[in-house]
PDB file of C-alpha atoms and ligand atoms in Angstrom:
ATOM      1  CA  UNK B 248      -7.278  21.205   8.558  1.00  0.00           C
ATOM      2  CA  UNK B 249      -7.968  23.326  11.621  1.00  0.00           C
ATOM      3  CA  UNK B 250     -11.299  21.536  12.099  1.00  0.00           C
ATOM      4  CA  UNK B 251      -9.567  18.262  12.983  1.00  0.00           C
ATOM      5  CA  UNK B 252      -9.312  17.486  16.661  1.00  0.00           C
ATOM      6  CA  UNK B 253      -6.577  14.943  17.275  1.00  0.00           C
ATOM      7  CA  UNK B 254      -6.818  12.440  20.091  1.00  0.00           C
ATOM      8  CA  UNK B 255      -4.028  12.250  22.675  1.00  0.00           C
ATOM      9  CA  UNK B 256      -2.271   9.444  20.745  1.00  0.00           C
ATOM     10  CA  UNK B 257      -1.802  11.511  17.621  1.00  0.00           C
ATOM     11  CA  UNK B 258       0.843  14.208  17.301  1.00  0.00           C
ATOM     12  CA  UNK B 259      -0.059  15.851  13.995  1.00  0.00           C
ATOM     13  CA  UNK B 260      -1.678  15.350  10.641  1.00  0.00           C
ATOM     14  CA  UNK B 261       1.171  14.341   8.348  1.00  0.00           C
ATOM     15  CA  UNK B 262      -0.803  14.215   5.080  1.00  0.00           C
ATOM     16  CA  UNK B 263      -4.267  15.706   4.881  1.00  0.00           C
ATOM     17  CA  UNK B 264      -7.222  14.265   3.007  1.00  0.00           C
ATOM     18  CA  UNK B 265      -7.085  16.648   0.034  1.00  0.00           C
ATOM     19  CA  UNK B 266      -3.384  16.009  -0.504  1.00  0.00           C
ATOM     20  CA  UNK B 267      -3.899  12.233  -0.391  1.00  0.00           C
ATOM     21  CA  UNK B 268      -6.830  12.352  -2.793  1.00  0.00           C
ATOM     22  CA  UNK B 269      -4.954  14.561  -5.281  1.00  0.00           C
ATOM     23  CA  UNK B 270      -1.939  12.237  -5.220  1.00  0.00           C
ATOM     24  CA  UNK B 271      -4.072   9.123  -5.673  1.00  0.00           C
ATOM     25  CA  UNK B 272      -5.594  10.677  -8.810  1.00  0.00           C
ATOM     26  CA  UNK B 273      -2.085  11.388 -10.145  1.00  0.00           C
ATOM     27  CA  UNK B 274      -0.999   7.803  -9.488  1.00  0.00           C
ATOM     28  CA  UNK B 275      -4.098   6.455 -11.236  1.00  0.00           C
ATOM     29  CA  UNK B 276      -3.382   8.704 -14.219  1.00  0.00           C
ATOM     30  CA  UNK B 277       0.182   7.348 -14.408  1.00  0.00           C
ATOM     31  CA  UNK B 278      -1.159   3.801 -14.276  1.00  0.00           C
ATOM     32  CA  UNK B 279      -3.732   4.639 -16.955  1.00  0.00           C
ATOM     33  CA  UNK B 280      -0.958   5.919 -19.210  1.00  0.00           C
ATOM     34  CA  UNK B 281       1.485   3.072 -18.536  1.00  0.00           C
ATOM     35  CA  UNK B 282      -1.046   0.268 -19.017  1.00  0.00           C
ATOM     36  CA  UNK B 283      -3.033   1.977 -21.784  1.00  0.00           C
ATOM     37  CA  UNK B 284      -2.199  -0.627 -24.418  1.00  0.00           C
ATOM     38  CA  UNK B 285      -2.617  -3.723 -22.309  1.00  0.00           C
ATOM     39  CA  UNK B 286      -2.510  -7.081 -24.025  1.00  0.00           C
ATOM     40  CA  UNK B 287      -4.203  -8.708 -21.009  1.00  0.00           C
ATOM     41  CA  UNK B 288      -6.104  -7.811 -17.869  1.00  0.00           C
ATOM     42  CA  UNK B 289      -4.306  -5.968 -15.090  1.00  0.00           C
ATOM     43  CA  UNK B 290      -4.652  -7.677 -11.713  1.00  0.00           C
ATOM     44  CA  UNK B 291      -4.447  -5.327  -8.749  1.00  0.00           C
ATOM     45  CA  UNK B 292      -3.510  -7.199  -5.592  1.00  0.00           C
ATOM     46  CA  UNK B 293      -4.273  -5.300  -2.395  1.00  0.00           C
ATOM     47  CA  UNK B 294      -2.270  -6.357   0.640  1.00  0.00           C
ATOM     48  CA  UNK B 295      -4.736  -6.633   3.530  1.00  0.00           C
ATOM     49  CA  UNK B 296      -5.641  -4.885   5.567  1.00  0.00           C
ATOM     50  CA  UNK B 297      -3.630  -1.685   5.270  1.00  0.00           C
ATOM     51  CA  UNK B 298      -4.118  -1.069   1.545  1.00  0.00           C
ATOM     52  CA  UNK B 299      -7.891  -1.357   1.347  1.00  0.00           C
ATOM     53  CA  UNK B 300      -8.725   2.356   1.369  1.00  0.00           C
ATOM     54  CA  UNK B 301      -5.859   3.316  -0.955  1.00  0.00           C
ATOM     55  CA  UNK B 302      -6.887   0.529  -3.336  1.00  0.00           C
ATOM     56  CA  UNK B 303     -10.560   1.516  -3.225  1.00  0.00           C
ATOM     57  CA  UNK B 304      -9.755   5.140  -4.069  1.00  0.00           C
ATOM     58  CA  UNK B 305      -7.181   4.226  -6.722  1.00  0.00           C
ATOM     59  CA  UNK B 306      -9.419   1.848  -8.705  1.00  0.00           C
ATOM     60  CA  UNK B 307     -12.172   4.435  -8.988  1.00  0.00           C
ATOM     61  CA  UNK B 308      -9.834   6.522 -11.147  1.00  0.00           C
ATOM     62  CA  UNK B 309      -8.596   3.629 -13.305  1.00  0.00           C
ATOM     63  CA  UNK B 310      -9.606   3.536 -16.930  1.00  0.00           C
ATOM     64  CA  UNK B 311      -7.625   0.442 -17.906  1.00  0.00           C
ATOM     65  CA  UNK B 312      -9.169  -3.018 -17.900  1.00  0.00           C
ATOM     66  CA  UNK B 313      -8.529  -4.462 -14.432  1.00  0.00           C
ATOM     67  CA  UNK B 314      -9.662  -6.865 -11.731  1.00  0.00           C
ATOM     68  CA  UNK B 315      -9.187  -6.562  -7.978  1.00  0.00           C
ATOM     69  CA  UNK B 316      -7.756  -9.283  -5.801  1.00  0.00           C
ATOM     70  CA  UNK B 317      -6.424  -9.451  -2.236  1.00  0.00           C
ATOM     71  CA  UNK B 318      -3.750 -11.214  -0.261  1.00  0.00           C
ATOM     72  CA  UNK B 319      -3.286 -11.358   3.510  1.00  0.00           C
ATOM     73  CA  UNK B 320       0.062 -11.814   5.191  1.00  0.00           C
ATOM     74  CA  UNK B 321       1.158 -11.857   8.745  1.00  0.00           C
ATOM     75  CA  UNK B 322       4.190  -9.771   9.463  1.00  0.00           C
ATOM     76  CA  UNK B 323       5.471  -7.463  12.105  1.00  0.00           C
ATOM     77  CA  UNK B 324       6.039  -9.718  15.061  1.00  0.00           C
ATOM     78  CA  UNK B 325       7.145  -7.196  17.656  1.00  0.00           C
ATOM     79  CA  UNK B 326       8.014  -4.472  15.202  1.00  0.00           C
ATOM     80  CA  UNK B 327       9.994  -6.588  12.757  1.00  0.00           C
ATOM     81  CA  UNK B 328       8.593  -8.095   9.611  1.00  0.00           C
ATOM     82  CA  UNK B 329      11.401 -10.456   8.722  1.00  0.00           C
ATOM     83  CA  UNK B 330       9.022 -13.373   9.045  1.00  0.00           C
ATOM     84  CA  UNK B 331       6.388 -13.039   6.367  1.00  0.00           C
ATOM     85  CA  UNK B 332       3.686 -15.719   6.382  1.00  0.00           C
ATOM     86  CA  UNK B 333       0.864 -16.190   3.899  1.00  0.00           C
ATOM     87  CA  UNK B 334      -2.549 -16.083   5.625  1.00  0.00           C
ATOM     88  CA  UNK B 335      -4.866 -15.796   2.603  1.00  0.00           C
ATOM     89  CA  UNK B 336      -3.762 -16.195  -0.986  1.00  0.00           C
ATOM     90  CA  UNK B 337      -5.046 -14.437  -4.105  1.00  0.00           C
ATOM     91  CA  UNK B 338      -7.813 -16.016  -6.201  1.00  0.00           C
ATOM     92  CA  UNK B 339      -6.934 -14.832  -9.700  1.00  0.00           C
ATOM     93  CA  UNK B 340      -4.649 -16.847 -11.957  1.00  0.00           C
ATOM     94  CA  UNK B 341      -1.666 -14.576 -12.664  1.00  0.00           C
ATOM     95  CA  UNK B 342      -0.295 -16.538 -15.585  1.00  0.00           C
ATOM     96  CA  UNK B 343       0.280 -14.206 -18.571  1.00  0.00           C
ATOM     97  CA  UNK B 344      -1.338 -11.314 -16.705  1.00  0.00           C
ATOM     98  CA  UNK B 345       0.109  -8.004 -15.532  1.00  0.00           C
ATOM     99  CA  UNK B 346       0.134  -7.754 -11.747  1.00  0.00           C
ATOM    100  CA  UNK B 347       0.242  -4.565  -9.686  1.00  0.00           C
ATOM    101  CA  UNK B 348       0.728  -5.055  -5.946  1.00  0.00           C
ATOM    102  CA  UNK B 349      -0.986  -2.303  -3.942  1.00  0.00           C
ATOM    103  CA  UNK B 350       0.576  -1.759  -0.512  1.00  0.00           C
ATOM    104  CA  UNK B 351       0.037   0.815   2.203  1.00  0.00           C
ATOM    105  CA  UNK B 352       3.618   1.373   3.297  1.00  0.00           C
ATOM    106  CA  UNK B 353       7.147   0.239   2.518  1.00  0.00           C
ATOM    107  CA  UNK B 354       9.187  -0.174   5.691  1.00  0.00           C
ATOM    108  CA  UNK B 355      11.968  -2.806   5.755  1.00  0.00           C
ATOM    109  CA  UNK B 356      10.975  -4.152   2.353  1.00  0.00           C
ATOM    110  CA  UNK B 357      10.443  -7.698   3.616  1.00  0.00           C
ATOM    111  CA  UNK B 358       6.758  -7.842   2.666  1.00  0.00           C
ATOM    112  CA  UNK B 359       7.171  -6.575  -0.884  1.00  0.00           C
ATOM    113  CA  UNK B 360      10.320  -8.617  -1.444  1.00  0.00           C
ATOM    114  CA  UNK B 361       8.404 -11.743  -0.408  1.00  0.00           C
ATOM    115  CA  UNK B 362       5.423 -10.872  -2.621  1.00  0.00           C
ATOM    116  CA  UNK B 363       7.493  -9.986  -5.704  1.00  0.00           C
ATOM    117  CA  UNK B 364       9.458 -13.220  -5.470  1.00  0.00           C
ATOM    118  CA  UNK B 365       6.358 -15.293  -4.787  1.00  0.00           C
ATOM    119  CA  UNK B 366       4.306 -13.776  -7.625  1.00  0.00           C
ATOM    120  CA  UNK B 367       7.141 -14.074 -10.154  1.00  0.00           C
ATOM    121  CA  UNK B 368       6.992 -17.868  -9.752  1.00  0.00           C
ATOM    122  CA  UNK B 369       3.375 -17.775 -10.986  1.00  0.00           C
ATOM    123  CA  UNK B 370       4.176 -16.818 -14.583  1.00  0.00           C
ATOM    124  CA  UNK B 371       2.836 -13.232 -14.762  1.00  0.00           C
ATOM    125  CA  UNK B 372       3.727 -10.954 -17.680  1.00  0.00           C
ATOM    126  CA  UNK B 373       4.898  -8.311 -15.212  1.00  0.00           C
ATOM    127  CA  UNK B 374       4.853  -7.544 -11.492  1.00  0.00           C
ATOM    128  CA  UNK B 375       4.997  -3.965 -10.254  1.00  0.00           C
ATOM    129  CA  UNK B 376       4.220  -2.162  -7.006  1.00  0.00           C
ATOM    130  CA  UNK B 377       2.060   0.812  -6.072  1.00  0.00           C
ATOM    131  CA  UNK B 378       2.901   2.005  -2.570  1.00  0.00           C
ATOM    132  CA  UNK B 379       1.191   4.860  -0.774  1.00  0.00           C
ATOM    133  CA  UNK B 380       3.966   5.625   1.749  1.00  0.00           C
ATOM    134  CA  UNK B 381       7.684   4.961   1.818  1.00  0.00           C
ATOM    135  CA  UNK B 382       9.952   5.137   4.869  1.00  0.00           C
ATOM    136  CA  UNK B 383      13.397   5.127   3.200  1.00  0.00           C
ATOM    137  CA  UNK B 384      15.219   5.281   6.544  1.00  0.00           C
ATOM    138  CA  UNK B 385      13.910   1.792   7.373  1.00  0.00           C
ATOM    139  CA  UNK B 386      14.815  -0.100   4.204  1.00  0.00           C
ATOM    140  CA  UNK B 387      16.711  -3.352   4.612  1.00  0.00           C
ATOM    141  CA  UNK B 388      15.965  -4.818   1.201  1.00  0.00           C
ATOM    142  CA  UNK B 389      15.956  -2.782  -2.023  1.00  0.00           C
ATOM    143  CA  UNK B 390      12.459  -2.592  -3.537  1.00  0.00           C
ATOM    144  CA  UNK B 391      11.529  -0.995  -6.821  1.00  0.00           C
ATOM    145  CA  UNK B 392       8.389   1.112  -6.393  1.00  0.00           C
ATOM    146  CA  UNK B 393       6.724   1.864  -9.728  1.00  0.00           C
ATOM    147  CA  UNK B 394       4.062   4.177  -8.239  1.00  0.00           C
ATOM    148  CA  UNK B 395       4.805   5.990  -4.972  1.00  0.00           C
ATOM    149  CA  UNK B 396       2.445   8.278  -3.089  1.00  0.00           C
ATOM    150  CA  UNK B 397       4.614   9.971  -0.486  1.00  0.00           C
ATOM    151  CA  UNK B 398       7.998   9.646   1.211  1.00  0.00           C
ATOM    152  CA  UNK B 399       7.728   9.996   4.991  1.00  0.00           C
ATOM    153  CA  UNK B 400      10.126  10.058   7.957  1.00  0.00           C
ATOM    154  CA  UNK B 401      10.633   7.086  10.288  1.00  0.00           C
ATOM    155  CA  UNK B 402       7.569   7.630  12.480  1.00  0.00           C
ATOM    156  CA  UNK B 403       4.546   5.408  13.133  1.00  0.00           C
ATOM    157  CA  UNK B 404       1.637   6.598  11.033  1.00  0.00           C
ATOM    158  CA  UNK B 405      -2.064   5.768  11.167  1.00  0.00           C
ATOM    159  CA  UNK B 406      -5.149   6.534   9.125  1.00  0.00           C
ATOM    160  CA  UNK B 407      -6.183   5.946   5.512  1.00  0.00           C
ATOM    161  CA  UNK B 408      -5.916   2.175   6.072  1.00  0.00           C
ATOM    162  CA  UNK B 409      -3.026   2.202   8.506  1.00  0.00           C
ATOM    163  CA  UNK B 410      -3.624   1.275  12.115  1.00  0.00           C
ATOM    164  CA  UNK B 411      -2.243   1.011  15.600  1.00  0.00           C
ATOM    165  CA  UNK B 412      -3.679  -2.178  17.099  1.00  0.00           C
ATOM    166  CA  UNK B 413      -6.639  -1.779  14.708  1.00  0.00           C
ATOM    167  CA  UNK B 414      -7.281   1.795  15.864  1.00  0.00           C
ATOM    168  CA  UNK B 415      -7.406   4.846  13.595  1.00  0.00           C
ATOM    169  CA  UNK B 416      -7.551   2.756  10.398  1.00  0.00           C
ATOM    170  CA  UNK B 417     -10.485   4.624   8.884  1.00  0.00           C
ATOM    171  CA  UNK B 418      -9.342   8.193   9.437  1.00  0.00           C
ATOM    172  CA  UNK B 419      -9.447  10.010   6.071  1.00  0.00           C
ATOM    173  CA  UNK B 420      -5.985  11.533   6.662  1.00  0.00           C
ATOM    174  CA  UNK B 421      -2.587  10.189   7.734  1.00  0.00           C
ATOM    175  CA  UNK B 422      -1.429  11.168  11.201  1.00  0.00           C
ATOM    176  CA  UNK B 423       1.764  10.663  13.163  1.00  0.00           C
ATOM    177  CA  UNK B 424       1.368   8.622  16.355  1.00  0.00           C
ATOM    178  CA  UNK B 425       2.975   9.508  19.624  1.00  0.00           C
ATOM    179  CA  UNK B 426       5.659   6.856  20.310  1.00  0.00           C
ATOM    180  CA  UNK B 427       3.962   4.260  22.534  1.00  0.00           C
ATOM    181  CA  UNK B 428       5.965   3.154  25.553  1.00  0.00           C
TER     182      UNK B 428
HETATM  183  P1  XMP Q 100       7.923  -4.153   5.679  1.00  0.00           P
HETATM  184  O1  XMP Q 100       8.906  -3.996   6.797  1.00  0.00           O
HETATM  185  O2  XMP Q 100       7.657  -5.588   5.363  1.00  0.00           O
HETATM  186  O3  XMP Q 100       6.623  -3.586   6.334  1.00  0.00           O
HETATM  187  O4  XMP Q 100       8.275  -3.311   4.492  1.00  0.00           O
HETATM  188  C1  XMP Q 100       5.506  -3.297   5.677  1.00  0.00           C
HETATM  189  C2  XMP Q 100       4.354  -3.373   6.639  1.00  0.00           C
HETATM  190  O5  XMP Q 100       4.680  -2.837   7.923  1.00  0.00           O
HETATM  191  C3  XMP Q 100       3.584  -2.189   8.484  1.00  0.00           C
HETATM  192  N1  XMP Q 100       3.970  -0.820   8.852  1.00  0.00           N
HETATM  193  C4  XMP Q 100       3.164   0.123   9.356  1.00  0.00           C
HETATM  194  N2  XMP Q 100       1.851   0.102   9.656  1.00  0.00           N
HETATM  195  N3  XMP Q 100       1.972   2.334  10.421  1.00  0.00           N
HETATM  196  C5  XMP Q 100       1.270   1.214  10.191  1.00  0.00           C
HETATM  197  O6  XMP Q 100       0.081   1.204  10.464  1.00  0.00           O
HETATM  198  C6  XMP Q 100       3.294   2.439  10.149  1.00  0.00           C
HETATM  199  O7  XMP Q 100       3.897   3.484  10.375  1.00  0.00           O
HETATM  200  C7  XMP Q 100       3.917   1.260   9.589  1.00  0.00           C
HETATM  201  N4  XMP Q 100       5.197   0.996   9.218  1.00  0.00           N
HETATM  202  C8  XMP Q 100       5.179  -0.287   8.768  1.00  0.00           C
HETATM  203  C9  XMP Q 100       2.500  -2.227   7.439  1.00  0.00           C
HETATM  204  O8  XMP Q 100       1.648  -3.294   7.747  1.00  0.00           O
HETATM  205  C10 XMP Q 100       3.219  -2.542   6.160  1.00  0.00           C
HETATM  206  O9  XMP Q 100       2.419  -3.250   5.254  1.00  0.00           O
HETATM  207 MG1   MG Q 101       0.507  -3.715   5.229  1.00  0.00          MG
END
């Protein structure tokens, strides 16, 4: 990755593009195996905006029957996401369907806890999570991740969907940000 020039805000590349892409293929293969004998369509729900690149790469390796949906939440008021609010709901009817929530990063667990509880009231056959990054040091609520990309330390990361004030979201790799004062 010596050809990457980082801006002043970024300390280092934490996960390079090749490593991400290889892991996404592995996750898709696991999903293909686990949902191979589906009795109904699999609904993938991407949590906007952070998951959109992960989701887009993941679905292009899926061989099981699936549809893509999105949900938008507001969280992270001043670094905490205890208050999760629904901004845009999904469109698909989840009743008797298998649901896989696709999320960029698991931090406190508030977002995924909210989504799991919310979706379970809608009568799905199953609800699972696919999470690209996990920061175990930050967990407040226990969350079961069915498909995990990478475990990372408690640092702010950007790229591959993740942003800092909307910056760096479309970098093809994941980089560690300099702590912002
Ligand atoms: P919770 O605490 O609900 O948080 O598990 C999940 C959401 O927090 C955001 N988040 C980050 N976003 N770089 C980001 O760009 C990070 O390092 C980071 N840590 C948490 C993200 O929106 C995620 O969905
Ligand atoms: Mg997010």
